Amino acid sequence: MRAVPTWIDKVHDRDKVEQCIYDLAFKPDGTQLIVAAGNRVLVYDTSDGTLIQPLKGHKDTVYCVAYARDGKRFASGSADKSIIIWTSKLEGILKYTHNDSIQCVAYNPVTHQLASCSSGDFGLWSPEQKSVSKHKVSSKITCCGWTNDGQYLALGMMNGVVSIRNKNGEEKVKIERPGGSASPIWSIAWNPSKDEHNDILAVADWGQRLSFYQLSGKQIGKDRTLNYDPCCVSYFSKGEYIVMGGSDKQASLYTKDGVRLGTVGEQNSWVWTCRVKPDSNYVVLGCQDGTIAFYQLIFSTVHGLYKDRYAYRDSMTDVIVQHLITEQKVRIKCRELVKKIAIYRNRLAIQLPEKILIYELYSDDSSDMHYRVKEKICRRFECNLLVVCSQHIILCQEKRLQCLSFTSVKEKEWLMESLIRYIKVIGGPPGREGLLVGLKNGAILKIFVDNPFAITLLKQSTSVRCLDMSASRNKLAVVDEHNTCLVYDIRTKELLFQEPNANSVAWNTQCEDMLCFSGSGYLNIKASNFPVHQQKLQGFVVGYNGSKIFCLHVYSMSAVEVPQSAPMYQYLERKMFKEAYQIACLGVTDSDWRDLATEALEGLDFDTAKKAFIRVRDLRYLELINSIEERKKRGESSNELFLADVYAYQGKFHEAAKLYKKTGNEPRALSMYTDLRMFEYAKEFLGSADPKDTKMLITKQADWAKNINEPRAAAEMYLSAGEHLKAIDIIGDHGWVDMLIDIARKLDKAEREPLAKCASYFKKLKHHGYAAETYSKMGDLRALVLLHVDACHWDEAFELVEKHPQFRDEVYVPYAQWLAENDRFEEAQKAFHKAGRQGEAVKVLEQLTHNAVVESRFNDAAYYYWMLSMQCLDIARENESQKEEMLKKFHRFQHLAELYHVYHSIQRYTDEPFSSHLPETLFNISRFLLHNLTKDVPLGISKVNTLYALAKQSKALGAFKLARHAYEKLQGLRIPACFQESMELGSLTVRSKPFHDSEDLVPMCYRCSTNNPLLNNQGNVCINCRQPFIFSASSYEVLPLVEFYLEEGISDEEAVSLIDLEVPPVDRKAARWQEMSSGESQSLKLDDSVDDPEEDPFMAKLSFEQGGSEFVPVVVSRAVLRSMSRRDVLIKRWPKPLSWQYYRSLLPDVSITMCPSCFQMFHSEDYELLVLQHNCCPYCRRPIDEN
């Protein structure tokens, strides 16, 4: 650090008496300086020290001045007890007084409130206040200062106390110094730094100490002892340094922690005041003898560099080591003034005023930044330059070089003939490193640490400024005092070249032939003996590693990435591919690599080209190089042919074609053009060659047209080249039907493959007419049939089948499936029959039935089961071998159809909120169902639902005993949660009812007139005569019908004709039932000799006692048949192989209707109502308009 005087002035009054300078203040913009001199206020221009104006207003000595932060006004305080406020235009605008002389004034930096302090009190004034608020104090105030945020005011007093007050003047903190009134506080200052977390107060007292405090009153660190009485403390604008002056007749520079750094300016009398110009390194002092001295502080750069590590001084007492590649930084705090820094490999030397510290790295890792102290040399050294090696430090003082070990033992000393201007360690084994030394007289020497004799490398006439040696130690670059860069060959001492405008030079550590030098704002890079490449760069070049150039600009070191493109191209121009590759390896852009690769490839240097293409990951060119290398191994040696391939790859097709032709490789040129779709060039190249080649060219052109989505052009080209199949594919894929039918009509019928393809495309495009036309042309009848079937054109298909019955199966089976899919089951059945596929018919229906049950569509299930049973009957009639099995199935399916038909109503009653059925109907249905569910329960039918419905309806109709029975049965089953509550309630409430059933509900057998119980363990038969009950298929009431059987020998036709006869008159005699027993069976027979036909054989003896548990059917003879009236008999005319069933109505007045297709019986009025609702039989869904 150096202090350079800018201007000095000495203040006298008119009588030439020196006026003491008690205080100074800068205008915030730094342009003016306000000086308290005698009883005047002087205003100076800071740039050159001219007095702008003296201000008179005070009648006694002016002790203090202060400028407001906004630069609009300043204040002065005097021994005449008054304060004057001045504007920046140097006009006095206000004056107020205290009771004692004014000691100090300070403006609040935020509110611009003015604090004025006298010997006995202090006042706070702001422009908006009418009066000044004053506060008494116990001791004389010597100094004051506001915190940066303007919240608190610190007062320093004669009794050694610092009092910290708020804006209203109330004391918040009191700091008592140990010396008390023996060490009065003479100056205080707050640190203006914005980076500090706390407000820091610097306090200087006449106990000759400097201390630092936090706002809370807590001391920071220890007291710093001064060897003089301090009169003033002043901070730099950013708070990094302190300037202090006093009785030692000089101003000194300190760090913000109080470490003394040096002298600013020595004077002849006490320094009463010192101030730092805002935001600058200028300091002004005011002295007892009236001297005003204005200095500029110059902070010199203290630094060291070795390869990629740079160490420099920061804040005068810290060392920062920066890794230029990784950008890491580490700070080493020395807490003393750092004088010199040297760095080498893993060593760092720092010279402090009284010692030298030697640090080493923790590890050998190239990126490690942890330093620890290795040695301390506790001696004071005077030196111009400091160098550190692995085991020594080298001190340079003018002409003398001294080598010291780390234990402070002087090992060697060299004395030079001239001043040493430059010194650098150039490496070597530990303890034997080499130094490069440049002298003022132009001599350049090499010194080894372990060798007492210096070796002169060369001597030049001009003084040395900078030196560097190339990586192989063969070349030396020197910058001399005339800014010329000279490069020598060390062995021959020959000057290789010189370049002007250089201030520093560095060799590339990775490439022998490259160096860079800086000067006049430019960076110059020189490779070999090529011209210099220039680019703009501020600062000094200090290192050159690969593509990184280390540059020092003012105080900052930076690593600049410089692409090595320029020197690489210089080598390329001279076809020096290997050297260009070496330069490229230092660092060039991707496009430079590609240029290098291309140039090397064209220069047929395949090795370099390959390496360069690997860098840019260009697989295409690498494949080409590989193939060329393979061909070379096989003995090909035509460089022109290789070059043709290279040109073709680079897109220089015409040059390639010429070279191919020249080397006799025409087919390669042709295939190149066709691969590139340059068909016009290909045709040109061919000229009038072989028509076969031309055809091949057209096909290739068509392929290309197809690939680039020009399908119509491609199709036309294929047709012209006779490639019909390819053309048809393109046309078909794009659906151009008009073009396709044209082709189909033009083709010969012998060309079956293209025709078949046309037809399949027509089919795909739903043009069945064209497809049919094409198939007819080919004569492919089977394909034609399948076409009609696919298109569901059944009429055309049937026409073809009539002419060609061999396709019968191929039409009827799909037709049946189509009908089944369209819910036309009867027709599907017929179609399956026609195709002879009864099994299929059954299978389809069984699946539909199962689905209906699973989906709880029980009415559909009933209908499908009925259909299935009729299907089985058809199969039994047609197929003798399956007759028995099919009849079994018929009865099973009929039974299931009835169960599902019935359960449909139960399910709707339990699952849906409303029911359309009368309670009696539901009651009958649930009883009918339960009688049928004694053995196994079919899929989907719920016994719980059935019992639940029965219980509810029984209770509603008064069958309480039955209801109770149903509820008890339900207890043993798993009940769904939704019925649980209602079931439990029902079973409780039914117990309050009488334990019997209503008489009206009891069913009666119409054959033997026996009253049957409501629940019968025999099932739906009379408990007495075992006659099965016949139920109405809607209300499930018992119909007044009794089934009778014909005697042997009476055919169905005869029976019908006998019943149809009118009854002849005969004698009335009692007709007798004859009970006959033969072996196992019993039968009742009406005697032939009926005397009284008026007496009906059915009525003759209905209440007989029946013996045994076998059911005895009613068997009738011809006479009885003759006696029956046609309207009383109902006949179920089942188709073969079943026999017909005959029923006699015992109550002719009850009208009963039987469906002619499913033979279910209904009360006539119910049937008519249901037919009106559904327009078909509710059971078999036979449409009513059918006959």
XYZ file of C-alpha atoms in Angstrom, residues 1 42 87 176 183 189 259 350 426 463 520 604 685 738 781 852 920 986 989 1044 1091 1096 1111 1155:
24
model
C 0.000 0.000 0.000
C -13.880 26.660 4.252
C -27.395 24.760 2.008
C -18.295 2.027 30.569
C -9.151 7.657 29.406
C -17.445 5.616 14.289
C -4.745 -4.548 12.523
C 3.094 -16.021 2.938
C 10.395 -23.939 -13.761
C 16.166 -5.342 -20.005
C -2.352 -3.276 -26.157
C -6.758 -39.427 -47.836
C -25.685 -40.993 -67.420
C -61.968 -46.522 -60.638
C -67.676 -69.813 -57.745
C -80.407 -64.923 -19.631
C -103.513 -64.488 -4.676
C -92.818 -60.463 10.040
C -95.956 -60.219 14.188
C -107.488 -89.118 -19.097
C -126.698 -97.969 -19.604
C -121.118 -88.837 -16.822
C -101.332 -92.972 -8.991
C -102.126 -71.950 -26.570
